[in-house]
CSV table of C-alpha atoms in Angstrom, one decimal:
chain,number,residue,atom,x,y,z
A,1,UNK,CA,-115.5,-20.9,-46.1
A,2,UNK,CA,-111.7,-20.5,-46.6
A,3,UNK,CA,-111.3,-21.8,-42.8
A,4,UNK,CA,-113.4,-24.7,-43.7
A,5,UNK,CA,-111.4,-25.6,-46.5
A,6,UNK,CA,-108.0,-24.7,-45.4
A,7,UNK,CA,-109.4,-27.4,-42.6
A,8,UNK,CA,-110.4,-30.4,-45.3
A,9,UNK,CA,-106.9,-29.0,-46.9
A,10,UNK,CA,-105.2,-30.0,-43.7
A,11,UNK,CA,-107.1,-33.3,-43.2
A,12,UNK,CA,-106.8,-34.7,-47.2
A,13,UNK,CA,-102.8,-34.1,-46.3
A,14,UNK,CA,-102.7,-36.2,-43.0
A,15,UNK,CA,-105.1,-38.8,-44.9
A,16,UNK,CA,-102.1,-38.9,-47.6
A,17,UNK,CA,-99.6,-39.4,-44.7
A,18,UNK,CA,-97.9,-35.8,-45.2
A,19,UNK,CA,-96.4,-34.8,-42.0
A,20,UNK,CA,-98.3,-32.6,-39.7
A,21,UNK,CA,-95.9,-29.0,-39.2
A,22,UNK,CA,-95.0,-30.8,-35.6
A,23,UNK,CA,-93.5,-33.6,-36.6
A,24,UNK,CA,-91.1,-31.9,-39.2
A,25,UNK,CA,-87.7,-31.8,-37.2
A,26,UNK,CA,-85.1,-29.7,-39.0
A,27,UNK,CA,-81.0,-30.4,-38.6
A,28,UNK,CA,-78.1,-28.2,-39.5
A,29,UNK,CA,-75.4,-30.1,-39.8
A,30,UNK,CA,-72.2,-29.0,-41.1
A,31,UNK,CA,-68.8,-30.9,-43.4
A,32,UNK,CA,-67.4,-32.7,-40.9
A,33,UNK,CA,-66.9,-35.3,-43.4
A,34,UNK,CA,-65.3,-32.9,-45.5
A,35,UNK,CA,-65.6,-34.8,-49.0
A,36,UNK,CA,-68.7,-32.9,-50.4
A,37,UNK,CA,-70.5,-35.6,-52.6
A,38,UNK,CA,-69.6,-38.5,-49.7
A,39,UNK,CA,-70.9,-36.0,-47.0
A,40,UNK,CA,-74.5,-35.5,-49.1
A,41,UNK,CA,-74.7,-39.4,-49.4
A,42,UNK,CA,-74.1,-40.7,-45.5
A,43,UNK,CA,-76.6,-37.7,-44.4
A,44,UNK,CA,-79.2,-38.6,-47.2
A,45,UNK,CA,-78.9,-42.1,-45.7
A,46,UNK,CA,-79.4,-41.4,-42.1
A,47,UNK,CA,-82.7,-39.1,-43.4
A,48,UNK,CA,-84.1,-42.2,-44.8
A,49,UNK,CA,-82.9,-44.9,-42.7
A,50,UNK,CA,-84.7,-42.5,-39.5
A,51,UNK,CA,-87.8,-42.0,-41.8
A,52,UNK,CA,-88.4,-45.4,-42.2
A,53,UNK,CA,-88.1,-46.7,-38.3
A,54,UNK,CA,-90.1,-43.2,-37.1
A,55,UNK,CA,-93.6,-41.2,-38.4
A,56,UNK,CA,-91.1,-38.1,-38.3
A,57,UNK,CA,-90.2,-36.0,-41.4
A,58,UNK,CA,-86.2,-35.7,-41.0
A,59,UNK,CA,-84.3,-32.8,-43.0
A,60,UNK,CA,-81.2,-32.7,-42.4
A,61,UNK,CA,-79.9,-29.6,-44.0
A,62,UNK,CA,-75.9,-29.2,-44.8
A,63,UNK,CA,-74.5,-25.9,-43.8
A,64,UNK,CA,-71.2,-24.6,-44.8
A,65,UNK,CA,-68.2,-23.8,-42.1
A,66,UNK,CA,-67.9,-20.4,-43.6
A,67,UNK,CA,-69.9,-17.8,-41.2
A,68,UNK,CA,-71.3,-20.8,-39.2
A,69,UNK,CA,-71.4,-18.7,-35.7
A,70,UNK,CA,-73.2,-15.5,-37.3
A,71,UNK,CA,-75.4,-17.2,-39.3
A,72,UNK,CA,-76.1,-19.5,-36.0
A,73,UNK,CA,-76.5,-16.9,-33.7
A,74,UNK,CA,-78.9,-14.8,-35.8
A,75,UNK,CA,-81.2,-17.8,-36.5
A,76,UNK,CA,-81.2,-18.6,-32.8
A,77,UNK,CA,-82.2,-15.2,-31.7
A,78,UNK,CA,-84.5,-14.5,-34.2
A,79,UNK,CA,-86.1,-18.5,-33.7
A,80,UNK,CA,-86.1,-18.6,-37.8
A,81,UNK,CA,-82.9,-21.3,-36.9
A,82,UNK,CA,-83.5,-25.6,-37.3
A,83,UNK,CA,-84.5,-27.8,-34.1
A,84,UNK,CA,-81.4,-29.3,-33.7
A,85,UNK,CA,-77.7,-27.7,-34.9
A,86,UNK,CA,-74.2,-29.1,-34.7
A,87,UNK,CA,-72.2,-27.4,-31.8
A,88,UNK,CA,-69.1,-27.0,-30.0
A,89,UNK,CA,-68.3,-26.8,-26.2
A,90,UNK,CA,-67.0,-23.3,-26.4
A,91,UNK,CA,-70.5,-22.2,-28.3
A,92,UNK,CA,-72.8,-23.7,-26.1
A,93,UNK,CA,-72.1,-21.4,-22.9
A,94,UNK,CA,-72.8,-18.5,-25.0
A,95,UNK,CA,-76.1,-20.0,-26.2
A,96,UNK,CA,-77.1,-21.3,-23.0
A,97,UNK,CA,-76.6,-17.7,-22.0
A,98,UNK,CA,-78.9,-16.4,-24.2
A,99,UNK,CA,-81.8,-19.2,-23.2
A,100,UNK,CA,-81.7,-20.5,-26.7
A,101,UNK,CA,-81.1,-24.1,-25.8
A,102,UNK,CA,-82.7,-26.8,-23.9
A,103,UNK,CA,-80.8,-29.4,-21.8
A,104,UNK,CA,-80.6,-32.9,-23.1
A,105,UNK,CA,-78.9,-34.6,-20.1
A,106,UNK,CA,-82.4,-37.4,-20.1
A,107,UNK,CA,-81.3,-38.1,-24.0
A,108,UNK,CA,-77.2,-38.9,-22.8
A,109,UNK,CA,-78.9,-40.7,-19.9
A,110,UNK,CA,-80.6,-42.7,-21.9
A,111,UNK,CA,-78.3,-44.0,-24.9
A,112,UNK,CA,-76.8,-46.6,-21.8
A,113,UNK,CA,-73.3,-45.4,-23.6
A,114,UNK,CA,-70.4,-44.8,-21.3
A,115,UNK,CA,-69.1,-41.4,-22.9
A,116,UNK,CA,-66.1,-40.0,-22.6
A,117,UNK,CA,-66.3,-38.1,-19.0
A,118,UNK,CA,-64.3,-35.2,-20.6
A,119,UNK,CA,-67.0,-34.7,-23.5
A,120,UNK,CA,-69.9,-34.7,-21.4
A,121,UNK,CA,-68.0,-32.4,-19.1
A,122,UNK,CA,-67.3,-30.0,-21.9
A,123,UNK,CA,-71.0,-29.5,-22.7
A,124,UNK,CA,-72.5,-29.0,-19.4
A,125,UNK,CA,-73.4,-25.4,-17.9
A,126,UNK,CA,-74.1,-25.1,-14.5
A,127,UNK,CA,-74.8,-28.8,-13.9
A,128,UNK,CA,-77.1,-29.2,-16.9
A,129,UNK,CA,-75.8,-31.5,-20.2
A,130,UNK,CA,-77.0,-29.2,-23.5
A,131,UNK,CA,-75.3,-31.3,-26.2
A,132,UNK,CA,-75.2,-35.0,-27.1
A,133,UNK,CA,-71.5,-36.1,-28.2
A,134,UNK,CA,-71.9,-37.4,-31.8
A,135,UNK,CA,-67.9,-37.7,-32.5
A,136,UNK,CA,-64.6,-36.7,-30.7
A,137,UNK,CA,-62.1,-35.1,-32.5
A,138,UNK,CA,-58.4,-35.1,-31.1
A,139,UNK,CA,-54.9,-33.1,-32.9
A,140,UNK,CA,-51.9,-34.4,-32.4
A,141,UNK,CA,-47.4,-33.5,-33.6
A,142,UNK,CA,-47.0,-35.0,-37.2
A,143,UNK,CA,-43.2,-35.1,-38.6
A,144,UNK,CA,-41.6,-35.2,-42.0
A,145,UNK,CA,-38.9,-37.7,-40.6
A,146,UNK,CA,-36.8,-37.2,-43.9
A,147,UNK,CA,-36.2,-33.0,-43.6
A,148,UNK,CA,-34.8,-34.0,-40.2
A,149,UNK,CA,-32.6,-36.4,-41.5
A,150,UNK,CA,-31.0,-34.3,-43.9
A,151,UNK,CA,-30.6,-31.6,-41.5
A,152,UNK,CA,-28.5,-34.3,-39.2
A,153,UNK,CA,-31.4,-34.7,-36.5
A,154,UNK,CA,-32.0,-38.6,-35.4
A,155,UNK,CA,-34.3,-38.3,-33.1
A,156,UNK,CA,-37.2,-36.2,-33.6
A,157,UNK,CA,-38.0,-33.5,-31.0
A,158,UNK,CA,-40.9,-34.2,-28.6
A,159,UNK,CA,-40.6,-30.9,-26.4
A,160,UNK,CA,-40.1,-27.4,-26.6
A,161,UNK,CA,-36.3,-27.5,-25.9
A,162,UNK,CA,-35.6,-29.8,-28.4
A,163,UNK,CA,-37.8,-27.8,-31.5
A,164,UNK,CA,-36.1,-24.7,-30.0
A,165,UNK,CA,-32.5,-26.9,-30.8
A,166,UNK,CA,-33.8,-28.2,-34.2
A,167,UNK,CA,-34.8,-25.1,-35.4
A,168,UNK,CA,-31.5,-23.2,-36.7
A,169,UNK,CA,-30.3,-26.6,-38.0
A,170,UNK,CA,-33.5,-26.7,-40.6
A,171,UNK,CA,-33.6,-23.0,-40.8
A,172,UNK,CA,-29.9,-23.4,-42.3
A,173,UNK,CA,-31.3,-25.7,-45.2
A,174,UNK,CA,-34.2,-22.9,-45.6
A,175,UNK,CA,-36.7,-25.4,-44.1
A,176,UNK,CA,-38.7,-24.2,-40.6
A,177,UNK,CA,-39.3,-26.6,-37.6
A,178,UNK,CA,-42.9,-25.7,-37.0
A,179,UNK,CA,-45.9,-25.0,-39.4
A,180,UNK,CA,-47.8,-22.3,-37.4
A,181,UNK,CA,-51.2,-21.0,-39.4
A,182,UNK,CA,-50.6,-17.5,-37.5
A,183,UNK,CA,-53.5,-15.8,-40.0
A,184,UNK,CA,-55.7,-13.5,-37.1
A,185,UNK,CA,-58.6,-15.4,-38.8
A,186,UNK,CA,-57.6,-18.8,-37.4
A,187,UNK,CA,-59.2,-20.3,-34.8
A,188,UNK,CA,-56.9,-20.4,-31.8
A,189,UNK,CA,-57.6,-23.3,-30.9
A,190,UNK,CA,-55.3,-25.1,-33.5
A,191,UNK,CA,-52.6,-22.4,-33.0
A,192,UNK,CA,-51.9,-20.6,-29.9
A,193,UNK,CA,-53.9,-22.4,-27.3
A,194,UNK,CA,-52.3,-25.8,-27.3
A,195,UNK,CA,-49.0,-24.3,-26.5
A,196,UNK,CA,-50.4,-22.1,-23.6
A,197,UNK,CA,-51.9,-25.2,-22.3
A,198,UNK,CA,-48.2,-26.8,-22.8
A,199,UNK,CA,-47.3,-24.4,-20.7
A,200,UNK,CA,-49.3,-25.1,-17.9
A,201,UNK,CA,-51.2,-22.2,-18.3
A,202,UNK,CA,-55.2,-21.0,-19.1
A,203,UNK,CA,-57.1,-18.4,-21.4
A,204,UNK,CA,-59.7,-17.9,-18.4
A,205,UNK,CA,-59.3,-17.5,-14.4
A,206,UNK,CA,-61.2,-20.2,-12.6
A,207,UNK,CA,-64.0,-18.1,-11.8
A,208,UNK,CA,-64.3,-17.2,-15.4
A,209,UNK,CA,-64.3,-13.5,-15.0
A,210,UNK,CA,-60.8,-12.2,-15.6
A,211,UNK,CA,-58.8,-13.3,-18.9
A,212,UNK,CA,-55.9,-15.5,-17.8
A,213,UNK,CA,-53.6,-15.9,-20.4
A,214,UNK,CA,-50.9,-12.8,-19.5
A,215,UNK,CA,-49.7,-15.2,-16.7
A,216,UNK,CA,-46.1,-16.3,-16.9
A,217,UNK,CA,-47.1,-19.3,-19.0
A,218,UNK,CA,-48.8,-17.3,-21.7
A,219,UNK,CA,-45.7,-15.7,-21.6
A,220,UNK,CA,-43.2,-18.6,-22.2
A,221,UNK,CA,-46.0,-19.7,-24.7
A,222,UNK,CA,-45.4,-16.8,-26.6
A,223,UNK,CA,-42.1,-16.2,-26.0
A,224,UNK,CA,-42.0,-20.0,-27.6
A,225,UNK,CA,-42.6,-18.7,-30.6
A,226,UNK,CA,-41.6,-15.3,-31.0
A,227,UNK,CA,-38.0,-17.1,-30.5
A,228,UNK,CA,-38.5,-19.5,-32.9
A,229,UNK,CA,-39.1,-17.0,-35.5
A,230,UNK,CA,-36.2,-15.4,-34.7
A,231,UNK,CA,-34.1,-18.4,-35.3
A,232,UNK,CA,-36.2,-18.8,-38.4
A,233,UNK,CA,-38.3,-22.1,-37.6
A,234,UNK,CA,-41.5,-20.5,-38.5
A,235,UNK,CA,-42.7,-19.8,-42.0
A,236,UNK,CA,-42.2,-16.5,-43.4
A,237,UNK,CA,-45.7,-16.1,-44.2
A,238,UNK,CA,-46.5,-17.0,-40.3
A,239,UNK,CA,-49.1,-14.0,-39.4
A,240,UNK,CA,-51.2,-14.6,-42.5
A,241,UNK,CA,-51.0,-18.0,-43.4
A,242,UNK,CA,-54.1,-20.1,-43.0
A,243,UNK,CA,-54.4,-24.3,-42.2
A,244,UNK,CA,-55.5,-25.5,-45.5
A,245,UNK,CA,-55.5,-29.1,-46.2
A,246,UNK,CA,-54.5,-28.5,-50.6
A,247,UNK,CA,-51.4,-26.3,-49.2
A,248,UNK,CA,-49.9,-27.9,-46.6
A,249,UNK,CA,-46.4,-27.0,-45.7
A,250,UNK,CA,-45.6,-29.8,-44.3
A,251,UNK,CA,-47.4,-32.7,-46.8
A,252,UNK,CA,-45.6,-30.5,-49.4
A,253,UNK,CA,-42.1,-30.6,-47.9
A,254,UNK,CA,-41.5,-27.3,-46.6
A,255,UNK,CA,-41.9,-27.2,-43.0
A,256,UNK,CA,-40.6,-30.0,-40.8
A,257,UNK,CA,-43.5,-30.7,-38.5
A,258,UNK,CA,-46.9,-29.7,-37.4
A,259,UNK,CA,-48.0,-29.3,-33.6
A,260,UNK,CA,-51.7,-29.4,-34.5
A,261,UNK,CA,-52.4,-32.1,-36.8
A,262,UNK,CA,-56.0,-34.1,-37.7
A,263,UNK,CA,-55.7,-37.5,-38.7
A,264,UNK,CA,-57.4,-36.4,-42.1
A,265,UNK,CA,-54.4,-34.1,-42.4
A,266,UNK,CA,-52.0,-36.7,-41.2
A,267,UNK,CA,-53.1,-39.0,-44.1
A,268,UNK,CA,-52.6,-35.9,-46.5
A,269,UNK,CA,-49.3,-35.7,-45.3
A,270,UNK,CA,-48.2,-39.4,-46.0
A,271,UNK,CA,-50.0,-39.3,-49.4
A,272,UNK,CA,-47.5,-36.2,-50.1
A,273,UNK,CA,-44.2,-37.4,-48.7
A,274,UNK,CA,-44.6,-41.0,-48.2
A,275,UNK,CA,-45.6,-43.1,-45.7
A,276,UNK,CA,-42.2,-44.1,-44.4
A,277,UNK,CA,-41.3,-40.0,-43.7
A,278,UNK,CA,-44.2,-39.4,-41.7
A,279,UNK,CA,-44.3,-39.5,-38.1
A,280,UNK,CA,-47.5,-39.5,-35.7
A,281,UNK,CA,-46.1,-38.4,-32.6
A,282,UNK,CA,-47.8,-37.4,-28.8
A,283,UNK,CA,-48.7,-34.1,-28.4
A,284,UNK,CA,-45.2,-31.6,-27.5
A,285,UNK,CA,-44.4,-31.3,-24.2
A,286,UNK,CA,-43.6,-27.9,-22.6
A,287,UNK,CA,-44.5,-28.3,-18.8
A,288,UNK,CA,-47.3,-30.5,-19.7
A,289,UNK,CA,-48.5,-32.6,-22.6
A,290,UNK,CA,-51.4,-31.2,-24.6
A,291,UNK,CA,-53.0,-30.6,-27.8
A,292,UNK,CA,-56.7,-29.3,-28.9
A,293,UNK,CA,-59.4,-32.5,-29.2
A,294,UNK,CA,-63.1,-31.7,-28.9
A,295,UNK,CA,-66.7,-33.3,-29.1
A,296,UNK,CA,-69.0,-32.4,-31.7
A,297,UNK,CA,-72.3,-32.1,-30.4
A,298,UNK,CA,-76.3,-32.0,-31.3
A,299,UNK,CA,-77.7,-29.1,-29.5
A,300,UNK,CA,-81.2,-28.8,-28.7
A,301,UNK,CA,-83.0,-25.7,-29.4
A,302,UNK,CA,-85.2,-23.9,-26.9
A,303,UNK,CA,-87.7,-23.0,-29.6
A,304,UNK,CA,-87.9,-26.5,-31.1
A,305,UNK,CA,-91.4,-27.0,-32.9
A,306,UNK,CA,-91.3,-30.8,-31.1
A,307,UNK,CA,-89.2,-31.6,-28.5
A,308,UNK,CA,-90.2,-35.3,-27.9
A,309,UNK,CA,-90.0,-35.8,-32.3
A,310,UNK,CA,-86.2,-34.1,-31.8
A,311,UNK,CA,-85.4,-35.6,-29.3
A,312,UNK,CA,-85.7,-39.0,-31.5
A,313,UNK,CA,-84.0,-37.5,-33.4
A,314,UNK,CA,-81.1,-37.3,-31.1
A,315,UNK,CA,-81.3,-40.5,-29.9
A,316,UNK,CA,-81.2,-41.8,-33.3
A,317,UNK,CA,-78.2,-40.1,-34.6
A,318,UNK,CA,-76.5,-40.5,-31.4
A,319,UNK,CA,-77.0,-44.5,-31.6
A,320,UNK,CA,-73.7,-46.8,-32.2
A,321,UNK,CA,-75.1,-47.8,-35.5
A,322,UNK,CA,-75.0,-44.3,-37.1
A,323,UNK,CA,-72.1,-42.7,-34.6
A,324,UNK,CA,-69.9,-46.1,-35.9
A,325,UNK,CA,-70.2,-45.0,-39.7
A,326,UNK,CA,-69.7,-41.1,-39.4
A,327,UNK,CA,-66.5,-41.9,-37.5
A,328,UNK,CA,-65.3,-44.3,-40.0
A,329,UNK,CA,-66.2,-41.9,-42.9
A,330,UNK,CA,-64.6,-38.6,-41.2
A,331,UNK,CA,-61.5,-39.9,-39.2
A,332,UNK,CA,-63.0,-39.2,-36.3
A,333,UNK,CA,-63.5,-41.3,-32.8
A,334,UNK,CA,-66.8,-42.5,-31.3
A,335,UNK,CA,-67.3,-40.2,-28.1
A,336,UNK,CA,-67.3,-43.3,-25.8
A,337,UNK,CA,-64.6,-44.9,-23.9
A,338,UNK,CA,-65.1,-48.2,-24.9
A,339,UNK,CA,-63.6,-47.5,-28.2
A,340,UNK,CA,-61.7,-50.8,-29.9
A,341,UNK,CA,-58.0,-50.0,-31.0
A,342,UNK,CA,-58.6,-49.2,-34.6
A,343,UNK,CA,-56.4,-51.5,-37.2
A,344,UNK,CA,-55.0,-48.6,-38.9
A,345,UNK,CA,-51.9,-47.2,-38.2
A,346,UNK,CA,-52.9,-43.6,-38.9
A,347,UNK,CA,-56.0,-43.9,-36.3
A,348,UNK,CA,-53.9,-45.8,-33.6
A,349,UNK,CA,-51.6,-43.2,-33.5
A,350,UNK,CA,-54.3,-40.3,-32.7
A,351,UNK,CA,-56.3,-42.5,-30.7
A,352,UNK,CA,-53.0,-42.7,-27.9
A,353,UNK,CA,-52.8,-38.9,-27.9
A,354,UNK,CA,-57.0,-38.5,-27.3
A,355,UNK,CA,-55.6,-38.5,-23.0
A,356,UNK,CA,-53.8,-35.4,-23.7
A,357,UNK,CA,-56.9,-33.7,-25.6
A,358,UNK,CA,-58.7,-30.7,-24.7
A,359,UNK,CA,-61.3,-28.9,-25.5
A,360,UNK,CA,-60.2,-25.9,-23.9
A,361,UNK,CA,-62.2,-23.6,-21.6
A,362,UNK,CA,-65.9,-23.2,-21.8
A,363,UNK,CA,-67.0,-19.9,-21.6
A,364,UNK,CA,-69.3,-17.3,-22.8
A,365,UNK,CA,-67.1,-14.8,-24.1
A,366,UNK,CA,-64.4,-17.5,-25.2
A,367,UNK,CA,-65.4,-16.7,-29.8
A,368,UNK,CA,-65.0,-13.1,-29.1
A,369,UNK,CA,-61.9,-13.4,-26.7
A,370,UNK,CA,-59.8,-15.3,-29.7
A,371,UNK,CA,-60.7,-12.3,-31.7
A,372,UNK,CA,-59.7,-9.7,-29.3
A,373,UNK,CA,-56.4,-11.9,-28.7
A,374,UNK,CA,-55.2,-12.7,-32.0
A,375,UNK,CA,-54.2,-9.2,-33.7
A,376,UNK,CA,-51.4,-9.4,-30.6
A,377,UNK,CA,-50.1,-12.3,-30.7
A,378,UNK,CA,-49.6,-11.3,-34.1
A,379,UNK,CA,-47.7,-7.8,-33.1
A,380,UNK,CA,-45.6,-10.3,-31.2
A,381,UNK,CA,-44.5,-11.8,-34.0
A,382,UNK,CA,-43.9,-9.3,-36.4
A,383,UNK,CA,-41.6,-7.7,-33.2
A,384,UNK,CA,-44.1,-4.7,-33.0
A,385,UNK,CA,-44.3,-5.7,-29.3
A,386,UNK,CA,-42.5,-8.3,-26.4
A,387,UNK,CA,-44.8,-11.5,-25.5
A,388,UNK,CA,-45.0,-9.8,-22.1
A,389,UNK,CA,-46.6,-6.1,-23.8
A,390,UNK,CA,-48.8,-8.2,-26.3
A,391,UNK,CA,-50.5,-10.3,-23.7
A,392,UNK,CA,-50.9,-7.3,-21.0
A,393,UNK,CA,-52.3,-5.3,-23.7
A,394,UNK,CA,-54.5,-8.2,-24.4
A,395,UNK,CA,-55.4,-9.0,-21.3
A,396,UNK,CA,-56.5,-5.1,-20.7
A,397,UNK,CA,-58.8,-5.4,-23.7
A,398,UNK,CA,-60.7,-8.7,-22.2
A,399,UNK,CA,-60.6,-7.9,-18.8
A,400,UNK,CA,-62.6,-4.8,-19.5
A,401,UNK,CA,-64.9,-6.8,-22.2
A,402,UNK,CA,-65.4,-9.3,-19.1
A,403,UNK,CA,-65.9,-6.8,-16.7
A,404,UNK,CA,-63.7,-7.8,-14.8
């Protein structure tokens, strides 16, 4: 009897046009439009707008940054996580790894979009494509034009020798050159890494199995900064200050310039000191050009209830009419090359440093290797240890988490 009506139960619901559990595809998305309210409204539009083309119950569900990977990787594992999640390149191998996603090269294939070679490149493990690009994001140098000034420097400094000049001049009006967020909780890819990529150098061998960041570039990466702290051009605060967007040193007139900036930030900056002292610049140049710039990505899970109803789902969100607003809305780019040259000043400037973007190296390990790295780049800089020592001593700690 309780089969037989749990049956009728079932029917009366389709006959009502309540989605069947299959055709329910969940999304975690997470603040990449980082106004909360605005966020809530553009998602809440995309639900419906996709509701109303497909017979597909949509819920996007908004995460917070805070604990993303845990929370992540115990939903994964334990397959109580959504159908489709919001990823990075340097996540993915890690998943991938642990068979918890499924490729989605046909979905890419399909859109008839020429993305950006890099992105696509960035989200592919051994030859397979496991995340559509839904935004790229790119960092780039930002200047307060006006604390150079004062400090008698015309022309601002676009490589490491010329911060390393500028540095006691600004240090002598108590002001340093660089913001550095040196905090061991910050993600190195917005401190450290674009410098050791400056340098020419890698966090991973080619083959992926020994750490590679103790090479003579790391070093002069490191060494970058350990002697601009000694000439004091970083903040006093430098191993446990975080990036934060209501406290920036530089929108608020006490640090010169920023090597890792996002246009969002940029535009915080010129709201604090004025549009004619700010200064989007290329990325610094140490051997090389470079800064951090990344895809975001829609991941398919393995344990997806329907993979032909997410993979709609993908298409959908991954379509010019909804990619075109979320970029507009976050101060992002579109993941495509044929991007037009935005109007705004702000955007043009970021979009002619997105050639010297990357997204860094894809690897397994690469979460837990920042973690391992961090506390000594951080003895470096409070002198407890020579860039050489901190980075060999690193490097015994990953090689022998690597196996290698």
């Amino acid at each position: 009897m309780r089969r037989r009506l749990a049956a009728l139960l079932a029917l009366s619901l389709a006959a009502c046009g309540a989605p069947a559990p299959d055709d329910v595809v969940t999304l975690w998305m997470y603040p990449i439009i980082d106004d909360e309210p605005r966020s809530k409204a553009f998602w809440h539009e995309v639900e419906t707008g996709f509701e109303a083309a497909h017979d597909i119950d949509l819920r996007i569900q908004l995460q917070p940054w805070a604990a993303r990977q845990e929370k992540i990787g115990t939903a994964l594992l334990s397959g109580s996580g959504p159908d489709i999640v919001l990823l990075q390149p340097d996540m993915i191998p890690q998943y991938v790894g642990q068979r918890a996603l499924q490729p989605v090269g046909d979905v890419v294939a399909a859109s008839g979009r020429a993305f950006r070679p890099a992105a696509v490149t960035s989200l592919t493990v051994r030859g397979e494509v496991y995340g559509v690009p839904l935004y790229q994001t790119v960092t780039t140098t930002v200047y307060n034009r006006k604390l150079f000034a004062e400090a008698g420097i015309t022309a601002l400094p676009r490589t490491w020798d010329e911060v390393r000049a500028a540095a006691p001049k600004l240090a002598a009006r108590g002001v340093p050159v660089l913001d550095y967020p040196g905090s061991a909780e910050e993600t190195l890819n917005i401190t450290f890494y674009p410098l050791l990529w400056q340098a020419g150098g890698s966090v991973f061998s080619a083959d992926g199995r020994r750490s590679a960041f103790s090479s003579p570039e790391g070093v002069a990466a490191l060494r970058f900064l350990v002697d601009l702290k000694a000439a004091g051009g970083l903040p006093a605060d430098v191993t446990t200050r975080k990036s934060s967007v209501k406290d920036d040193p530089v929108a608020q007139g006490r640090a010169a310039m920023s090597h890792v900036t996002t246009a969002a930030e940029a535009r915080g900056i010129m709201a604090g000191i004025g549009q004619e002292n700010t200064v989007i610049g290329l990325p610094l140049q140490g051997k090389v050009r470079a800064s951090f710039g990344q895809p975001g990505a829609l991941s398919l899970v393995r344990n997806a209830k329907n993979t032909a109803a997410a993979k709609k789902v993908l298409a959908h969100l991954s379509s010019p009419e909804v990619v075109d607003e979320l970029c507009a809305r976050s101060d992002f780019f579109a993941p495509w090359t044929d991007v037009p040259a935005p109007a705004d000043e702000v955007a043009r400037g970021f979009l002619d440093a997105l050639p010297d973007a990357s997204a860094g190296d894809p690897h397994p390990q690469a979460r837990k290797v920042m973690s391992l790295l961090a506390p000594h780049l951080q003895a470096a800089l409070l002198g407890r240890s020579s860039p050489e020592q901190a980075l060999a001593d690193a490097a015994t700690e990953v090689d022998g988490m690597l196996g290698g």
